[in-house]
């Protein structure tokens, strides 16, 4: 448990035991794969994109594809 003013992404390394093959998270964990303390982590990161990123995609076909991918990631997190 951490304080409300602590960003989720700064606490990811404390949640991992080191044997993960995939890491799923909501958009609060955006950028976790780029954090210095997780550079040695070989797990695949499936972090949700921020809504503004999806809305910024101008091509409708590309946006629909990205929304399907986000839906898939959310369904995996929900299980």
JSON list of C-alpha atoms in Angstrom, two decimals:
[
{"chain": "A", "resi": 1, "resn": "UNK", "atom": "CA", "xyz": [0.00, 0.00, 0.00]},
{"chain": "A", "resi": 2, "resn": "UNK", "atom": "CA", "xyz": [1.29, 3.44, -0.86]},
{"chain": "A", "resi": 3, "resn": "UNK", "atom": "CA", "xyz": [0.11, 6.98, -0.34]},
{"chain": "A", "resi": 4, "resn": "UNK", "atom": "CA", "xyz": [-2.42, 8.45, -2.75]},
{"chain": "A", "resi": 5, "resn": "UNK", "atom": "CA", "xyz": [0.10, 11.01, -4.00]},
{"chain": "A", "resi": 6, "resn": "UNK", "atom": "CA", "xyz": [2.53, 8.29, -5.18]},
{"chain": "A", "resi": 7, "resn": "UNK", "atom": "CA", "xyz": [2.27, 7.36, -8.86]},
{"chain": "A", "resi": 8, "resn": "UNK", "atom": "CA", "xyz": [1.41, 3.72, -9.56]},
{"chain": "A", "resi": 9, "resn": "UNK", "atom": "CA", "xyz": [4.19, 3.37, -12.11]},
{"chain": "A", "resi": 10, "resn": "UNK", "atom": "CA", "xyz": [6.84, 4.11, -9.46]},
{"chain": "A", "resi": 11, "resn": "UNK", "atom": "CA", "xyz": [5.75, 1.07, -7.43]},
{"chain": "A", "resi": 12, "resn": "UNK", "atom": "CA", "xyz": [5.75, -1.61, -10.15]},
{"chain": "A", "resi": 13, "resn": "UNK", "atom": "CA", "xyz": [9.12, -3.09, -9.21]},
{"chain": "A", "resi": 14, "resn": "UNK", "atom": "CA", "xyz": [7.82, -3.73, -5.67]},
{"chain": "A", "resi": 15, "resn": "UNK", "atom": "CA", "xyz": [4.90, -5.77, -7.04]},
{"chain": "A", "resi": 16, "resn": "UNK", "atom": "CA", "xyz": [7.01, -8.20, -9.07]},
{"chain": "A", "resi": 17, "resn": "UNK", "atom": "CA", "xyz": [8.73, -11.35, -7.83]},
{"chain": "A", "resi": 18, "resn": "UNK", "atom": "CA", "xyz": [10.98, -11.79, -10.88]},
{"chain": "A", "resi": 19, "resn": "UNK", "atom": "CA", "xyz": [9.46, -14.88, -12.49]},
{"chain": "A", "resi": 20, "resn": "UNK", "atom": "CA", "xyz": [6.71, -13.12, -14.50]},
{"chain": "A", "resi": 21, "resn": "UNK", "atom": "CA", "xyz": [6.42, -13.74, -18.22]},
{"chain": "A", "resi": 22, "resn": "UNK", "atom": "CA", "xyz": [3.79, -11.01, -18.77]},
{"chain": "A", "resi": 23, "resn": "UNK", "atom": "CA", "xyz": [2.87, -7.87, -16.90]},
{"chain": "A", "resi": 24, "resn": "UNK", "atom": "CA", "xyz": [-0.57, -6.30, -17.41]},
{"chain": "A", "resi": 25, "resn": "UNK", "atom": "CA", "xyz": [-1.70, -2.97, -16.08]},
{"chain": "A", "resi": 26, "resn": "UNK", "atom": "CA", "xyz": [-4.07, -0.08, -16.60]},
{"chain": "A", "resi": 27, "resn": "UNK", "atom": "CA", "xyz": [-2.99, 3.27, -18.02]},
{"chain": "A", "resi": 28, "resn": "UNK", "atom": "CA", "xyz": [-1.65, 4.33, -14.62]},
{"chain": "A", "resi": 29, "resn": "UNK", "atom": "CA", "xyz": [1.33, 2.08, -15.36]},
{"chain": "A", "resi": 30, "resn": "UNK", "atom": "CA", "xyz": [2.18, 3.72, -18.69]},
{"chain": "A", "resi": 31, "resn": "UNK", "atom": "CA", "xyz": [5.94, 3.88, -19.11]},
{"chain": "A", "resi": 32, "resn": "UNK", "atom": "CA", "xyz": [6.68, 1.04, -16.66]},
{"chain": "A", "resi": 33, "resn": "UNK", "atom": "CA", "xyz": [8.71, -0.80, -19.29]},
{"chain": "A", "resi": 34, "resn": "UNK", "atom": "CA", "xyz": [11.01, 2.22, -19.64]},
{"chain": "A", "resi": 35, "resn": "UNK", "atom": "CA", "xyz": [11.76, 2.61, -15.91]},
{"chain": "A", "resi": 36, "resn": "UNK", "atom": "CA", "xyz": [15.37, 2.08, -14.87]},
{"chain": "A", "resi": 37, "resn": "UNK", "atom": "CA", "xyz": [14.54, -0.44, -12.14]},
{"chain": "A", "resi": 38, "resn": "UNK", "atom": "CA", "xyz": [12.73, -2.66, -14.68]},
{"chain": "A", "resi": 39, "resn": "UNK", "atom": "CA", "xyz": [15.36, -2.68, -17.44]},
{"chain": "A", "resi": 40, "resn": "UNK", "atom": "CA", "xyz": [16.45, -6.22, -16.52]},
{"chain": "A", "resi": 41, "resn": "UNK", "atom": "CA", "xyz": [12.88, -7.51, -16.57]},
{"chain": "A", "resi": 42, "resn": "UNK", "atom": "CA", "xyz": [12.33, -9.84, -19.53]},
{"chain": "A", "resi": 43, "resn": "UNK", "atom": "CA", "xyz": [8.54, -10.04, -19.15]},
{"chain": "A", "resi": 44, "resn": "UNK", "atom": "CA", "xyz": [6.24, -8.73, -21.88]},
{"chain": "A", "resi": 45, "resn": "UNK", "atom": "CA", "xyz": [4.42, -5.55, -20.83]},
{"chain": "A", "resi": 46, "resn": "UNK", "atom": "CA", "xyz": [0.73, -5.18, -21.75]},
{"chain": "A", "resi": 47, "resn": "UNK", "atom": "CA", "xyz": [-0.10, -1.74, -20.40]},
{"chain": "A", "resi": 48, "resn": "UNK", "atom": "CA", "xyz": [-3.29, 0.04, -21.43]},
{"chain": "A", "resi": 49, "resn": "UNK", "atom": "CA", "xyz": [-2.92, 3.11, -23.63]},
{"chain": "A", "resi": 50, "resn": "UNK", "atom": "CA", "xyz": [-4.24, 6.40, -22.41]},
{"chain": "A", "resi": 51, "resn": "UNK", "atom": "CA", "xyz": [-7.56, 7.39, -23.95]},
{"chain": "A", "resi": 52, "resn": "UNK", "atom": "CA", "xyz": [-6.07, 10.58, -25.40]},
{"chain": "A", "resi": 53, "resn": "UNK", "atom": "CA", "xyz": [-3.54, 8.52, -27.36]},
{"chain": "A", "resi": 54, "resn": "UNK", "atom": "CA", "xyz": [-6.30, 6.49, -29.00]},
{"chain": "A", "resi": 55, "resn": "UNK", "atom": "CA", "xyz": [-8.41, 9.54, -29.76]},
{"chain": "A", "resi": 56, "resn": "UNK", "atom": "CA", "xyz": [-5.45, 11.23, -31.43]},
{"chain": "A", "resi": 57, "resn": "UNK", "atom": "CA", "xyz": [-5.25, 8.53, -34.12]},
{"chain": "A", "resi": 58, "resn": "UNK", "atom": "CA", "xyz": [-6.69, 10.17, -37.22]},
{"chain": "A", "resi": 59, "resn": "UNK", "atom": "CA", "xyz": [-7.08, 7.11, -39.42]},
{"chain": "A", "resi": 60, "resn": "UNK", "atom": "CA", "xyz": [-10.37, 5.39, -38.52]},
{"chain": "A", "resi": 61, "resn": "UNK", "atom": "CA", "xyz": [-9.17, 1.93, -39.51]},
{"chain": "A", "resi": 62, "resn": "UNK", "atom": "CA", "xyz": [-6.00, 2.29, -37.45]},
{"chain": "A", "resi": 63, "resn": "UNK", "atom": "CA", "xyz": [-7.96, 3.65, -34.47]},
{"chain": "A", "resi": 64, "resn": "UNK", "atom": "CA", "xyz": [-10.41, 0.71, -34.65]},
{"chain": "A", "resi": 65, "resn": "UNK", "atom": "CA", "xyz": [-7.49, -1.73, -34.73]},
{"chain": "A", "resi": 66, "resn": "UNK", "atom": "CA", "xyz": [-5.90, -0.10, -31.69]},
{"chain": "A", "resi": 67, "resn": "UNK", "atom": "CA", "xyz": [-9.24, -0.10, -29.85]},
{"chain": "A", "resi": 68, "resn": "UNK", "atom": "CA", "xyz": [-9.61, -3.85, -30.49]},
{"chain": "A", "resi": 69, "resn": "UNK", "atom": "CA", "xyz": [-6.10, -4.40, -29.14]},
{"chain": "A", "resi": 70, "resn": "UNK", "atom": "CA", "xyz": [-6.91, -2.33, -26.04]},
{"chain": "A", "resi": 71, "resn": "UNK", "atom": "CA", "xyz": [-10.11, -4.33, -25.56]},
{"chain": "A", "resi": 72, "resn": "UNK", "atom": "CA", "xyz": [-8.11, -7.55, -25.72]},
{"chain": "A", "resi": 73, "resn": "UNK", "atom": "CA", "xyz": [-5.60, -6.28, -23.14]},
{"chain": "A", "resi": 74, "resn": "UNK", "atom": "CA", "xyz": [-8.45, -5.22, -20.84]},
{"chain": "A", "resi": 75, "resn": "UNK", "atom": "CA", "xyz": [-10.11, -8.63, -21.13]},
{"chain": "A", "resi": 76, "resn": "UNK", "atom": "CA", "xyz": [-6.86, -10.34, -20.13]},
{"chain": "A", "resi": 77, "resn": "UNK", "atom": "CA", "xyz": [-6.46, -8.01, -17.13]},
{"chain": "A", "resi": 78, "resn": "UNK", "atom": "CA", "xyz": [-10.03, -8.75, -16.05]},
{"chain": "A", "resi": 79, "resn": "UNK", "atom": "CA", "xyz": [-9.49, -12.49, -15.78]}
]
